[in-house]
Amino acid sequence: MAWNVFRFCTALRGLGSIMILLVLGVVGVTYYAVVLTSYGPTLINGSGILDALIALAVLVLFHCLLVMLLWSYFSVVFTDPGSVPPNWKPDLDEERDDTDPLTASEFGASPADSTNPRVRFCKKCNQLKPPRCHHCSVCGRCVLKMDHHCVWVVNCVGALNYKYFLLFLFYTFLETTLVTLALLPQFIAFFSDGEIPGTPGTLATTFLAFVFNLAFALSVLGFLIMHISLVAGNTTTIEAYEKKTTPKWRYDLGRKRNFEQVFGLDKQYWFIPSYSEEDLRRMPALHGLEYPSKPELESQEF
């Protein structure tokens, strides 16, 4: 039997909102180091116009990225990833003989639909499951197009907040990279023989902010690259794990359409954690219940 890493997710339940406080704590330390002790005073008391302009550019970019980071983060935290509607049943066009390749051992056909292998049934929730839906042991419910349960957002990442999660990773990487570069001169100064201005407290805060942001930048970059590859193939973390060596993935519609199923068609909304009303109306996939597959390409219209 393959080792199922997802069964250990139940241990995450006890962390609760502590992770949110940890994120806000890192943001607070970073803000103090960048704005209050480094570039804020430089902008106000800068010895030259060049120093003031550099400080202004850093502060403006820092605050813009911080706003987008927090907006995306709390959008993931407070947005329901998608639940199965009460008494949900598949439409007739979903009941084709195209068997879903992701039928895990915990799922079985319901008595009423035992002749249809594509209609899945969750024994834990005692309900039918839409395509690409999985049961979350942490949340105790089925989640539409579940990717994973994220301890950092204290929520599942699913159909309705996956875009917000990707934007959170994107803006976190940009912000932490900016902070790392901005605090690099002060970090190098720690190991120099010259005298460093500031109190021991501010110096320690700057040092911690640099180390934290460098660590987050490197780790988030790995996650960002992984999820970019998942979006390009129109799959999720769970699906990539479960399908293993499946040669073809029927939800892979090409990189462009795969991207649109997550970010929508309206380019003005690609980089903000929201969707346009037009996209929500024209693209059923954004609601997490219907997903076009390769046999349906000719009849599927957004």
Tab-separated table of N, CA, C and O in Angstrom, residues 7-88:
chain	number	residue	atom	x	y	z
A	7	ARG	N	-3.096	11.628	5.299
A	7	ARG	CA	-3.794	11.191	6.498
A	7	ARG	C	-3.234	11.866	7.751
A	7	ARG	O	-3.858	11.860	8.809
A	8	PHE	N	-2.044	12.458	7.641
A	8	PHE	CA	-1.454	13.149	8.776
A	8	PHE	C	-1.984	14.573	8.925
A	8	PHE	O	-1.574	15.283	9.837
A	9	CYS	N	-2.880	14.996	8.040
A	9	CYS	CA	-3.412	16.358	8.107
A	9	CYS	C	-4.248	16.587	9.360
A	9	CYS	O	-4.448	17.732	9.767
A	10	THR	N	-4.749	15.506	9.981
A	10	THR	CA	-5.569	15.682	11.176
A	10	THR	C	-4.777	16.321	12.310
A	10	THR	O	-5.348	16.936	13.206
A	11	ALA	N	-3.455	16.173	12.287
A	11	ALA	CA	-2.624	16.776	13.333
A	11	ALA	C	-2.609	18.296	13.249
A	11	ALA	O	-2.229	18.976	14.201
A	12	LEU	N	-3.040	18.847	12.107
A	12	LEU	CA	-3.020	20.294	11.926
A	12	LEU	C	-4.176	21.000	12.634
A	12	LEU	O	-4.155	22.215	12.789
A	13	ARG	N	-5.175	20.230	13.049
A	13	ARG	CA	-6.371	20.844	13.628
A	13	ARG	C	-6.052	21.632	14.895
A	13	ARG	O	-6.662	22.659	15.183
A	14	GLY	N	-5.085	21.156	15.670
A	14	GLY	CA	-4.789	21.783	16.936
A	14	GLY	C	-4.091	23.126	16.831
A	14	GLY	O	-4.047	23.881	17.802
A	15	LEU	N	-3.528	23.442	15.667
A	15	LEU	CA	-2.799	24.705	15.540
A	15	LEU	C	-3.731	25.908	15.500
A	15	LEU	O	-3.405	26.978	16.010
A	16	GLY	N	-4.890	25.714	14.853
A	16	GLY	CA	-5.904	26.757	14.844
A	16	GLY	C	-5.399	28.103	14.357
A	16	GLY	O	-4.568	28.206	13.466
A	17	SER	N	-5.887	29.143	15.016
A	17	SER	CA	-5.587	30.513	14.595
A	17	SER	C	-4.208	30.987	15.032
A	17	SER	O	-3.839	32.130	14.753
A	18	ILE	N	-3.438	30.102	15.707
A	18	ILE	CA	-2.080	30.483	16.095
A	18	ILE	C	-1.256	30.838	14.862
A	18	ILE	O	-0.417	31.746	14.890
A	19	MET	N	-1.501	30.131	13.752
A	19	MET	CA	-0.727	30.374	12.536
A	19	MET	C	-1.022	31.756	11.965
A	19	MET	O	-0.132	32.412	11.415
A	20	ILE	N	-2.270	32.217	12.097
A	20	ILE	CA	-2.599	33.561	11.628
A	20	ILE	C	-1.835	34.602	12.441
A	20	ILE	O	-1.294	35.569	11.900
A	21	LEU	N	-1.775	34.384	13.752
A	21	LEU	CA	-1.021	35.304	14.610
A	21	LEU	C	0.468	35.273	14.271
A	21	LEU	O	1.145	36.307	14.319
A	22	LEU	N	0.968	34.092	13.915
A	22	LEU	CA	2.370	33.985	13.532
A	22	LEU	C	2.651	34.768	12.259
A	22	LEU	O	3.664	35.485	12.167
A	23	VAL	N	1.759	34.648	11.272
A	23	VAL	CA	1.919	35.400	10.031
A	23	VAL	C	1.902	36.897	10.303
A	23	VAL	O	2.753	37.651	9.809
A	24	LEU	N	0.937	37.339	11.101
A	24	LEU	CA	0.854	38.762	11.425
A	24	LEU	C	2.071	39.218	12.232
A	24	LEU	O	2.517	40.362	12.100
A	25	GLY	N	2.610	38.322	13.058
A	25	GLY	CA	3.814	38.658	13.805
A	25	GLY	C	5.014	38.878	12.895
A	25	GLY	O	5.778	39.838	13.086
A	26	VAL	N	5.174	38.002	11.903
A	26	VAL	CA	6.267	38.162	10.943
A	26	VAL	C	6.090	39.457	10.153
A	26	VAL	O	7.062	40.192	9.902
A	27	VAL	N	4.839	39.752	9.776
A	27	VAL	CA	4.565	40.999	9.057
A	27	VAL	C	4.906	42.197	9.929
A	27	VAL	O	5.502	43.186	9.465
A	28	GLY	N	4.558	42.124	11.218
A	28	GLY	CA	4.842	43.231	12.122
A	28	GLY	C	6.334	43.467	12.312
A	28	GLY	O	6.802	44.611	12.281
A	29	VAL	N	7.088	42.388	12.493
A	29	VAL	CA	8.539	42.511	12.639
A	29	VAL	C	9.158	43.101	11.373
A	29	VAL	O	10.038	43.968	11.430
A	30	THR	N	8.682	42.626	10.231
A	30	THR	CA	9.203	43.114	8.958
A	30	THR	C	8.883	44.592	8.767
A	30	THR	O	9.738	45.378	8.329
A	31	TYR	N	7.653	44.970	9.092
A	31	TYR	CA	7.247	46.374	8.944
A	31	TYR	C	8.102	47.271	9.836
A	31	TYR	O	8.543	48.348	9.415
A	32	TYR	N	8.333	46.824	11.048
A	32	TYR	CA	9.141	47.615	11.979
A	32	TYR	C	10.557	47.790	11.449
A	32	TYR	O	11.133	48.889	11.512
A	33	ALA	N	11.120	46.699	10.915
A	33	ALA	CA	12.507	46.750	10.448
A	33	ALA	C	12.657	47.595	9.188
A	33	ALA	O	13.619	48.364	9.059
A	34	VAL	N	11.721	47.468	8.261
A	34	VAL	CA	11.857	48.156	6.978
A	34	VAL	C	11.402	49.607	7.064
A	34	VAL	O	12.111	50.522	6.607
A	35	VAL	N	10.238	49.830	7.638
A	35	VAL	CA	9.628	51.158	7.601
A	35	VAL	C	10.086	52.038	8.760
A	35	VAL	O	10.497	53.197	8.559
A	36	LEU	N	10.036	51.508	9.976
A	36	LEU	CA	10.252	52.336	11.152
A	36	LEU	C	11.722	52.522	11.520
A	36	LEU	O	12.085	53.547	12.119
A	37	THR	N	12.560	51.551	11.188
A	37	THR	CA	13.965	51.666	11.598
A	37	THR	C	14.947	51.861	10.450
A	37	THR	O	16.078	52.291	10.699
A	38	SER	N	14.519	51.552	9.219
A	38	SER	CA	15.472	51.640	8.104
A	38	SER	C	15.107	52.741	7.108
A	38	SER	O	15.724	53.803	7.099
A	39	TYR	N	14.090	52.504	6.299
A	39	TYR	CA	13.835	53.396	5.173
A	39	TYR	C	12.935	54.572	5.519
A	39	TYR	O	12.969	55.590	4.818
A	40	GLY	N	12.130	54.447	6.574
A	40	GLY	CA	11.346	55.596	7.002
A	40	GLY	C	12.230	56.742	7.474
A	40	GLY	O	12.110	57.880	6.982
A	41	PRO	N	13.137	56.481	8.420
A	41	PRO	CA	14.055	57.551	8.842
A	41	PRO	C	14.950	58.060	7.718
A	41	PRO	O	15.276	59.254	7.678
A	42	THR	N	15.348	57.163	6.812
A	42	THR	CA	16.178	57.604	5.689
A	42	THR	C	15.428	58.587	4.809
A	42	THR	O	15.996	59.574	4.313
A	43	LEU	N	14.134	58.318	4.589
A	43	LEU	CA	13.329	59.213	3.762
A	43	LEU	C	13.164	60.578	4.426
A	43	LEU	O	13.202	61.615	3.749
A	44	ILE	N	13.003	60.585	5.741
A	44	ILE	CA	12.778	61.844	6.450
A	44	ILE	C	14.074	62.608	6.692
A	44	ILE	O	14.149	63.823	6.498
A	45	ASN	N	15.096	61.858	7.076
A	45	ASN	CA	16.350	62.516	7.455
A	45	ASN	C	17.498	62.163	6.513
A	45	ASN	O	18.660	62.192	6.919
A	46	GLY	N	17.154	61.805	5.265
A	46	GLY	CA	18.186	61.394	4.320
A	46	GLY	C	19.197	62.499	4.059
A	46	GLY	O	18.853	63.679	3.982
A	47	SER	N	20.450	62.075	3.927
A	47	SER	CA	21.517	63.056	3.705
A	47	SER	C	21.598	63.522	2.263
A	47	SER	O	22.245	64.514	1.960
A	48	GLY	N	20.957	62.821	1.355
A	48	GLY	CA	21.027	63.194	-0.048
A	48	GLY	C	19.748	62.865	-0.777
A	48	GLY	O	18.918	62.078	-0.307
A	49	ILE	N	19.568	63.457	-1.939
A	49	ILE	CA	18.352	63.240	-2.718
A	49	ILE	C	18.264	61.811	-3.221
A	49	ILE	O	17.188	61.230	-3.314
A	50	LEU	N	19.418	61.212	-3.532
A	50	LEU	CA	19.417	59.829	-4.029
A	50	LEU	C	18.940	58.866	-2.953
A	50	LEU	O	18.124	57.972	-3.229
A	51	ASP	N	19.434	59.042	-1.732
A	51	ASP	CA	18.987	58.183	-0.632
A	51	ASP	C	17.489	58.334	-0.394
A	51	ASP	O	16.786	57.350	-0.129
A	52	ALA	N	16.994	59.539	-0.484
A	52	ALA	CA	15.567	59.784	-0.274
A	52	ALA	C	14.726	59.136	-1.361
A	52	ALA	O	13.664	58.555	-1.086
A	53	LEU	N	15.195	59.218	-2.604
A	53	LEU	CA	14.450	58.608	-3.709
A	53	LEU	C	14.436	57.087	-3.596
A	53	LEU	O	13.410	56.436	-3.852
A	54	ILE	N	15.573	56.504	-3.218
A	54	ILE	CA	15.624	55.054	-3.036
A	54	ILE	C	14.695	54.620	-1.908
A	54	ILE	O	13.946	53.644	-2.028
A	55	ALA	N	14.741	55.359	-0.808
A	55	ALA	CA	13.867	55.038	0.319
A	55	ALA	C	12.404	55.166	-0.072
A	55	ALA	O	11.571	54.324	0.310
A	56	LEU	N	12.060	56.201	-0.825
A	56	LEU	CA	10.674	56.396	-1.257
A	56	LEU	C	10.223	55.240	-2.151
A	56	LEU	O	9.109	54.717	-1.995
A	57	ALA	N	11.075	54.842	-3.083
A	57	ALA	CA	10.726	53.739	-3.986
A	57	ALA	C	10.522	52.442	-3.209
A	57	ALA	O	9.557	51.701	-3.456
A	58	VAL	N	11.409	52.164	-2.263
A	58	VAL	CA	11.286	50.947	-1.463
A	58	VAL	C	10.013	50.965	-0.637
A	58	VAL	O	9.272	49.965	-0.571
A	59	LEU	N	9.717	52.093	-0.012
A	59	LEU	CA	8.538	52.184	0.849
A	59	LEU	C	7.240	52.069	0.057
A	59	LEU	O	6.293	51.403	0.489
A	60	VAL	N	7.191	52.712	-1.107
A	60	VAL	CA	5.974	52.635	-1.926
A	60	VAL	C	5.746	51.203	-2.401
A	60	VAL	O	4.634	50.655	-2.291
A	61	LEU	N	6.786	50.568	-2.927
A	61	LEU	CA	6.656	49.196	-3.403
A	61	LEU	C	6.353	48.242	-2.253
A	61	LEU	O	5.534	47.321	-2.390
A	62	PHE	N	6.990	48.466	-1.130
A	62	PHE	CA	6.747	47.622	0.047
A	62	PHE	C	5.285	47.679	0.473
A	62	PHE	O	4.660	46.636	0.729
A	63	HIS	N	4.717	48.869	0.565
A	63	HIS	CA	3.333	48.997	1.014
A	63	HIS	C	2.346	48.452	-0.019
A	63	HIS	O	1.327	47.856	0.349
A	64	CYS	N	2.622	48.650	-1.300
A	64	CYS	CA	1.740	48.112	-2.343
A	64	CYS	C	1.697	46.587	-2.290
A	64	CYS	O	0.622	45.972	-2.331
A	65	LEU	N	2.872	45.982	-2.195
A	65	LEU	CA	2.927	44.524	-2.121
A	65	LEU	C	2.320	44.007	-0.822
A	65	LEU	O	1.674	42.955	-0.802
A	66	LEU	N	2.510	44.751	0.264
A	66	LEU	CA	1.947	44.336	1.546
A	66	LEU	C	0.422	44.348	1.506
A	66	LEU	O	-0.232	43.435	2.033
A	67	VAL	N	-0.148	45.364	0.887
A	67	VAL	CA	-1.607	45.427	0.769
A	67	VAL	C	-2.132	44.239	-0.042
A	67	VAL	O	-3.105	43.584	0.360
A	68	MET	N	-1.489	43.937	-1.173
A	68	MET	CA	-1.930	42.818	-1.996
A	68	MET	C	-1.718	41.485	-1.286
A	68	MET	O	-2.536	40.561	-1.401
A	69	LEU	N	-0.613	41.375	-0.548
A	69	LEU	CA	-0.335	40.149	0.203
A	69	LEU	C	-1.415	39.902	1.251
A	69	LEU	O	-1.976	38.801	1.333
A	70	LEU	N	-1.717	40.912	2.057
A	70	LEU	CA	-2.720	40.745	3.109
A	70	LEU	C	-4.115	40.559	2.535
A	70	LEU	O	-4.923	39.786	3.077
A	71	TRP	N	-4.410	41.258	1.447
A	71	TRP	CA	-5.719	41.082	0.797
A	71	TRP	C	-5.878	39.647	0.319
A	71	TRP	O	-6.909	38.996	0.571
A	72	SER	N	-4.857	39.130	-0.346
A	72	SER	CA	-4.912	37.755	-0.837
A	72	SER	C	-4.964	36.768	0.326
A	72	SER	O	-5.709	35.777	0.287
A	73	TYR	N	-4.163	37.026	1.357
A	73	TYR	CA	-4.093	36.108	2.491
A	73	TYR	C	-5.445	35.974	3.182
A	73	TYR	O	-5.939	34.863	3.398
A	74	PHE	N	-6.060	37.093	3.523
A	74	PHE	CA	-7.326	37.021	4.240
A	74	PHE	C	-8.469	36.576	3.326
A	74	PHE	O	-9.491	36.076	3.823
A	75	SER	N	-8.296	36.737	2.022
A	75	SER	CA	-9.283	36.177	1.093
A	75	SER	C	-9.250	34.653	1.146
A	75	SER	O	-10.299	34.000	1.094
A	76	VAL	N	-8.057	34.078	1.278
A	76	VAL	CA	-7.951	32.628	1.417
A	76	VAL	C	-8.514	32.181	2.761
A	76	VAL	O	-9.237	31.182	2.848
A	77	VAL	N	-8.199	32.934	3.810
A	77	VAL	CA	-8.618	32.555	5.156
A	77	VAL	C	-10.138	32.558	5.284
A	77	VAL	O	-10.728	31.611	5.834
A	78	PHE	N	-10.791	33.587	4.756
A	78	PHE	CA	-12.220	33.780	5.012
A	78	PHE	C	-13.120	33.319	3.866
A	78	PHE	O	-14.350	33.395	4.000
A	79	THR	N	-12.557	32.847	2.774
A	79	THR	CA	-13.378	32.365	1.667
A	79	THR	C	-13.582	30.858	1.784
A	79	THR	O	-12.608	30.107	1.892
A	80	ASP	N	-14.836	30.449	1.791
A	80	ASP	CA	-15.128	29.014	1.811
A	80	ASP	C	-14.580	28.382	0.544
A	80	ASP	O	-14.873	28.845	-0.560
A	81	PRO	N	-13.783	27.313	0.652
A	81	PRO	CA	-13.193	26.713	-0.552
A	81	PRO	C	-14.207	26.033	-1.455
A	81	PRO	O	-13.897	25.733	-2.612
A	82	GLY	N	-15.403	25.809	-0.948
A	82	GLY	CA	-16.445	25.184	-1.759
A	82	GLY	C	-16.978	23.918	-1.110
A	82	GLY	O	-16.208	22.987	-0.834
A	83	SER	N	-18.269	23.898	-0.837
A	83	SER	CA	-18.913	22.734	-0.231
A	83	SER	C	-19.904	22.121	-1.209
A	83	SER	O	-20.393	22.791	-2.134
A	84	VAL	N	-20.187	20.862	-1.004
A	84	VAL	CA	-21.171	20.180	-1.842
A	84	VAL	C	-22.559	20.673	-1.466
A	84	VAL	O	-22.934	20.633	-0.282
A	85	PRO	N	-23.335	21.173	-2.415
A	85	PRO	CA	-24.690	21.641	-2.099
A	85	PRO	C	-25.537	20.515	-1.515
A	85	PRO	O	-25.347	19.343	-1.852
A	86	PRO	N	-26.462	20.834	-0.632
A	86	PRO	CA	-27.335	19.791	-0.072
A	86	PRO	C	-28.104	19.059	-1.163
A	86	PRO	O	-28.599	19.663	-2.115
A	87	ASN	N	-28.180	17.741	-1.013
A	87	ASN	CA	-28.922	16.890	-1.953
A	87	ASN	C	-28.425	17.029	-3.382
A	87	ASN	O	-29.200	16.926	-4.340
A	88	TRP	N	-27.127	17.300	-3.541
A	88	TRP	CA	-26.556	17.433	-4.883
A	88	TRP	C	-26.612	16.108	-5.633
A	88	TRP	O	-26.346	15.041	-5.059
